[in-house]
Amino acid sequence: MAEKTIMLVCAAGMSTSLLVSKMQKAAEAEGVDAEIFATAASDADNKLAEKSPDILMLGPQVRYLEGNFKEKLDIPVEVINMQDYGMMNGEKVLKEALTSMGTK
């Protein structure tokens, strides 16, 4: 089991899949043991129950969900920087996640 679990949420779960791949490569390069996965906003509650992530990161297009998730979750909830998301900068998004979890 991975040391850290990072969950990404976007409108359909598809646009974040490339970002997940880049984040996983960055994690491997930095020796970070992390399970990183993406899901659609409509399935987020199911995945939260199933995977118990350490952080929830929202794609910019679903930033409106931030308050809702922060109210009901006891984990960090962050909106991915729009520029990092658009550039699919897995390294920067991973660093943001780790920082928010107090890991780096």
XYZ file of N, CA and C in Angstrom:
312
model
N 0.835 -1.185 0.000
C 0.000 0.000 0.000
C 0.876 1.243 0.000
N 0.492 2.215 -0.773
C 1.276 3.445 -0.895
C 1.242 4.241 0.410
N 2.324 4.981 0.644
C 2.418 5.807 1.842
C 1.418 6.952 1.812
N 1.224 7.555 0.640
C 0.293 8.673 0.466
C -0.662 8.365 -0.683
N -1.915 8.783 -0.520
C -2.905 8.607 -1.575
C -3.434 9.985 -1.961
N -3.296 10.307 -3.239
C -3.696 11.616 -3.765
C -4.824 11.403 -4.770
N -5.941 12.052 -4.517
C -7.110 11.922 -5.387
C -7.338 13.223 -6.138
N -7.448 13.127 -7.461
C -7.739 14.283 -8.308
C -9.167 14.158 -8.811
N -9.882 15.268 -8.831
C -11.265 15.274 -9.304
C -11.394 16.311 -10.411
N -12.035 15.916 -11.505
C -12.359 16.879 -12.560
C -13.770 16.589 -13.034
N -14.212 17.296 -14.022
C -15.597 17.176 -14.476
C -15.935 15.738 -14.893
N -15.076 15.131 -15.709
C -15.363 13.782 -16.190
C -14.309 12.763 -15.779
N -13.216 13.200 -15.168
C -12.156 12.274 -14.765
C -11.193 11.954 -15.883
N -11.394 12.550 -17.048
C -10.552 12.220 -18.192
C -9.383 13.180 -18.330
N -9.627 14.463 -18.175
C -8.548 15.429 -18.384
C -7.460 15.292 -17.324
N -7.814 14.786 -16.161
C -6.802 14.636 -15.118
C -5.986 13.353 -15.280
N -6.402 12.438 -16.144
C -5.665 11.184 -16.263
C -4.241 11.398 -16.771
N -4.042 12.347 -17.687
C -2.691 12.661 -18.154
C -1.887 13.294 -17.019
N -2.521 14.153 -16.251
C -1.850 14.779 -15.109
C -1.452 13.726 -14.082
N -2.302 12.753 -13.842
C -1.982 11.654 -12.920
C -0.717 10.947 -13.381
N -0.643 10.641 -14.672
C 0.525 9.966 -15.232
C 1.800 10.779 -15.000
N 1.713 12.078 -15.230
C 2.886 12.940 -15.034
C 3.238 13.072 -13.556
N 2.237 13.106 -12.696
C 2.502 13.158 -11.254
C 3.168 11.863 -10.772
N 2.722 10.729 -11.307
C 3.318 9.449 -10.925
C 4.788 9.386 -11.341
N 5.103 9.881 -12.528
C 6.492 9.917 -12.983
C 7.324 10.812 -12.070
N 6.773 11.963 -11.692
C 7.483 12.881 -10.790
C 7.693 12.227 -9.423
N 6.686 11.512 -8.942
C 6.792 10.839 -7.640
C 7.884 9.777 -7.684
N 7.925 9.000 -8.749
C 8.963 7.972 -8.900
C 10.344 8.613 -8.916
N 10.484 9.707 -9.661
C 11.772 10.390 -9.777
C 12.242 10.935 -8.426
N 11.286 11.326 -7.568
C 11.634 11.895 -6.269
C 11.620 10.859 -5.142
N 11.323 9.613 -5.487
C 11.291 8.558 -4.479
C 10.110 8.665 -3.531
N 9.012 9.237 -4.017
C 7.807 9.388 -3.204
C 6.890 8.195 -3.469
N 6.496 7.512 -2.396
C 5.595 6.369 -2.506
C 4.160 6.873 -2.422
N 3.520 7.028 -3.585
C 2.177 7.601 -3.603
C 1.287 6.887 -4.605
N 0.053 6.700 -4.206
C -0.980 6.244 -5.136
C -1.714 7.507 -5.580
N -1.744 7.737 -6.878
C -2.371 8.932 -7.426
C -3.419 8.472 -8.434
N -4.643 8.955 -8.269
C -5.697 8.549 -9.191
C -6.665 9.698 -9.433
N -7.406 9.586 -10.524
C -8.370 10.623 -10.904
C -9.761 10.018 -10.988
N -10.741 10.871 -10.743
C -12.128 10.442 -10.861
C -12.999 11.618 -11.288
N -14.179 11.288 -11.768
C -15.151 12.313 -12.140
C -15.802 12.881 -10.886
N -16.203 14.128 -10.950
C -16.866 14.756 -9.806
C -18.092 13.961 -9.375
N -18.798 13.395 -10.329
C -20.018 12.632 -10.020
C -19.739 11.352 -9.235
N -18.502 10.846 -9.273
C -18.141 9.610 -8.569
C -17.214 9.874 -7.384
N -16.981 11.139 -7.069
C -16.005 11.487 -6.033
C -16.348 10.893 -4.671
N -17.603 10.962 -4.270
C -17.981 10.444 -2.952
C -17.707 8.942 -2.835
N -17.987 8.193 -3.903
C -17.716 6.755 -3.892
C -16.221 6.478 -3.745
N -15.405 7.226 -4.509
C -13.947 7.024 -4.458
C -13.374 7.445 -3.110
N -13.933 8.500 -2.520
C -13.476 8.926 -1.192
C -13.692 7.804 -0.175
N -14.842 7.161 -0.227
C -15.158 6.075 0.696
C -14.293 4.843 0.425
N -14.056 4.577 -0.853
C -13.316 3.386 -1.262
C -11.814 3.499 -0.995
N -11.225 4.663 -1.282
C -9.770 4.808 -1.259
C -9.212 5.543 -0.045
N -10.022 6.300 0.672
C -9.565 7.096 1.828
C -8.287 7.884 1.519
N -8.350 8.830 0.584
C -7.141 9.574 0.209
C -6.659 10.499 1.326
N -5.380 10.890 1.219
C -4.775 11.816 2.175
C -5.010 13.263 1.771
N -5.328 13.482 0.500
C -5.615 14.831 -0.011
C -6.523 14.708 -1.220
N -7.378 15.717 -1.387
C -8.256 15.799 -2.540
C -7.862 17.047 -3.316
N -7.542 16.869 -4.588
C -7.164 17.999 -5.436
C -8.190 18.138 -6.552
N -8.732 19.350 -6.665
C -9.781 19.618 -7.640
C -9.228 20.295 -8.884
N -9.662 19.829 -10.048
C -9.325 20.513 -11.287
C -9.981 21.884 -11.280
N -9.370 22.859 -11.959
C -9.918 24.219 -11.960
C -11.376 24.296 -12.401
N -11.799 23.387 -13.282
C -13.164 23.436 -13.796
C -14.204 22.995 -12.768
N -13.764 22.389 -11.662
C -14.704 21.995 -10.598
C -14.352 22.674 -9.276
N -13.697 23.820 -9.347
C -13.305 24.549 -8.137
C -14.513 24.933 -7.290
N -15.685 25.034 -7.923
C -16.905 25.374 -7.189
C -17.268 24.317 -6.141
N -16.692 23.141 -6.219
C -16.957 22.070 -5.250
C -16.088 22.179 -3.992
N -15.117 23.076 -4.004
C -14.155 23.162 -2.910
C -14.829 23.317 -1.536
N -15.724 24.276 -1.397
C -16.377 24.517 -0.109
C -17.141 23.308 0.384
N -17.836 22.647 -0.516
C -18.612 21.457 -0.179
C -17.713 20.349 0.372
N -16.593 20.091 -0.321
C -15.687 19.042 0.138
C -14.993 19.429 1.446
N -14.614 20.694 1.580
C -13.943 21.132 2.810
C -14.862 20.987 4.018
N -16.165 21.196 3.822
C -17.128 21.056 4.912
C -17.230 19.629 5.406
N -17.195 18.673 4.483
C -17.475 17.293 4.880
C -16.242 16.403 5.039
N -15.064 16.911 4.662
C -13.866 16.076 4.744
C -12.902 16.571 5.812
N -12.143 15.635 6.336
C -11.145 15.949 7.350
C -9.736 15.826 6.769
N -9.611 16.055 5.477
C -8.318 16.000 4.785
C -8.150 17.310 4.022
N -6.912 17.638 3.620
C -6.735 18.853 2.804
C -7.492 18.746 1.476
N -8.107 19.846 1.090
C -8.791 19.963 -0.203
C -8.196 21.186 -0.891
N -7.607 20.982 -2.057
C -6.933 22.067 -2.775
C -7.430 22.129 -4.216
N -7.449 23.325 -4.770
C -7.740 23.501 -6.197
C -6.400 23.577 -6.918
N -6.253 22.775 -7.952
C -5.011 22.754 -8.728
C -4.851 24.084 -9.450
N -3.661 24.651 -9.375
C -3.353 25.898 -10.072
C -3.702 25.750 -11.549
N -4.444 26.731 -12.083
C -4.933 26.639 -13.460
C -3.795 26.523 -14.472
N -2.716 27.260 -14.267
C -1.597 27.203 -15.207
C -0.912 25.834 -15.148
N -0.685 25.322 -13.941
C -0.065 24.003 -13.799
C -0.953 22.925 -14.406
N -2.259 23.083 -14.228
C -3.210 22.128 -14.801
C -3.166 22.186 -16.328
N -3.221 23.393 -16.878
C -3.206 23.565 -18.329
C -1.925 23.055 -18.965
N -0.810 23.226 -18.263
C 0.486 22.767 -18.776
C 0.752 21.306 -18.418
N -0.176 20.706 -17.655
C -0.018 19.329 -17.180
C 1.326 19.154 -16.470
N 1.622 20.099 -15.571
C 2.884 20.096 -14.841
C 2.763 19.189 -13.614
N 2.974 17.904 -13.835
C 2.832 16.911 -12.777
C 3.748 17.145 -11.604
N 4.953 17.623 -11.869
C 5.921 17.858 -10.793
C 5.425 18.943 -9.832
N 4.944 20.049 -10.378
C 4.469 21.145 -9.522
C 3.194 20.762 -8.765
N 2.290 20.053 -9.427
C 1.047 19.648 -8.759
C 1.360 18.642 -7.654
N 2.296 17.740 -7.895
C 2.714 16.795 -6.849
C 3.299 17.551 -5.663
N 4.174 18.512 -5.917
C 4.770 19.293 -4.837
C 3.708 20.036 -4.035
N 2.718 20.586 -4.727
C 1.606 21.271 -4.042
C 0.850 20.312 -3.127
N 0.597 19.102 -3.639
C -0.113 18.090 -2.840
C 0.695 17.710 -1.602
N 1.990 17.460 -1.802
C 2.848 17.066 -0.677
C 2.965 18.166 0.354
N 3.075 19.400 -0.119
C 3.156 20.545 0.785
C 1.876 20.679 1.594
N 0.744 20.528 0.931
C -0.552 20.646 1.607
C -0.754 19.541 2.641
N -0.123 18.397 2.402
C -0.218 17.287 3.358
C 0.826 17.411 4.447
N 1.722 18.427 4.326
C 2.772 18.592 5.314
C 3.901 17.587 5.164
N 4.053 17.058 3.939
C 5.068 16.037 3.678
C 6.380 16.641 3.211
N 6.337 17.830 2.587
C 7.565 18.440 2.057
C 7.658 19.856 2.499
